[in-house]
Coordinates of C-alpha atoms in Angstrom, one line a residue:
X904 CA -44.4 11.9 -34.0
X905 CA -45.6 10.1 -37.1
X906 CA -47.9 7.0 -36.7
X907 CA -45.9 3.9 -36.1
X908 CA -43.1 5.7 -34.3
X909 CA -42.5 5.6 -30.5
X910 CA -40.1 7.1 -28.0
X911 CA -36.8 5.5 -27.2
X912 CA -38.2 4.5 -23.7
X913 CA -41.3 2.8 -25.2
X914 CA -39.2 1.1 -27.9
X915 CA -36.8 -0.2 -25.2
X916 CA -39.7 -1.6 -23.2
X917 CA -41.3 -3.3 -26.3
X918 CA -38.0 -4.9 -27.3
X919 CA -36.9 -5.7 -23.7
X920 CA -33.5 -4.0 -24.1
X921 CA -31.9 -0.9 -22.7
X922 CA -32.5 2.5 -24.3
X923 CA -28.8 2.6 -25.4
X924 CA -29.4 -0.5 -27.5
X925 CA -32.3 1.2 -29.3
X926 CA -30.0 4.2 -30.1
X927 CA -27.3 1.8 -31.3
X928 CA -29.7 -0.2 -33.5
X929 CA -30.9 3.1 -35.1
X930 CA -27.4 4.3 -35.7
X931 CA -26.5 1.0 -37.4
X932 CA -29.6 1.2 -39.6
X933 CA -31.3 -1.8 -38.1
X934 CA -34.5 0.2 -37.2
X935 CA -36.1 3.2 -38.6
X936 CA -35.8 6.6 -36.9
X937 CA -37.4 10.0 -37.4
X938 CA -36.4 13.3 -35.7
X939 CA -33.4 14.1 -33.5
X940 CA -32.5 14.2 -29.9
X941 CA -35.1 13.7 -27.2
X942 CA -38.0 14.0 -29.7
X943 CA -36.7 11.2 -32.0
X944 CA -39.1 8.4 -32.8
X945 CA -38.3 4.8 -33.5
X946 CA -40.3 2.6 -35.9
X947 CA -42.2 0.1 -33.9
X948 CA -42.6 -2.2 -36.9
X949 CA -38.8 -2.7 -37.1
X950 CA -38.5 -3.7 -33.4
X951 CA -38.4 -7.3 -32.2
X952 CA -41.1 -8.0 -29.6
X953 CA -39.8 -9.2 -26.2
X954 CA -41.5 -12.1 -24.6
X955 CA -43.1 -11.1 -21.3
X956 CA -45.2 -12.9 -18.6
X957 CA -48.9 -12.5 -19.5
X958 CA -49.9 -11.5 -15.9
X959 CA -46.9 -9.7 -14.4
X960 CA -45.4 -8.3 -17.6
X961 CA -42.0 -9.5 -16.3
X962 CA -39.4 -9.8 -19.0
X963 CA -38.8 -13.5 -19.9
X964 CA -36.7 -13.0 -23.1
X965 CA -35.6 -9.9 -24.9
X966 CA -36.3 -9.6 -28.6
X967 CA -33.6 -10.8 -31.1
X968 CA -31.5 -8.0 -32.7
X969 CA -32.8 -6.9 -36.1
X970 CA -30.6 -7.8 -39.0
X971 CA -28.0 -5.4 -40.2
X972 CA -28.6 -3.8 -43.6
X973 CA -26.5 -5.2 -46.5
X974 CA -22.9 -3.9 -46.4
X975 CA -23.2 -2.4 -42.8
X976 CA -21.0 -3.2 -39.9
X977 CA -22.0 -3.4 -36.3
X978 CA -20.8 -0.6 -34.0

């Protein structure tokens, strides 16, 4: 996987959203993606960071959805 790209599971944890949301954001063009299937990577620099508790890592607030590209419609 190229530098700056992470698995769907890691992207979901970072953003505080389900893996399905990461897949949808990639299909809508909100975040960058490389590869296909289980080996796909998602650009961590495009992902919104979730707010988590400093000590327990408990999710406090998921990241806000990235903006849609110009002219795109949400799925």
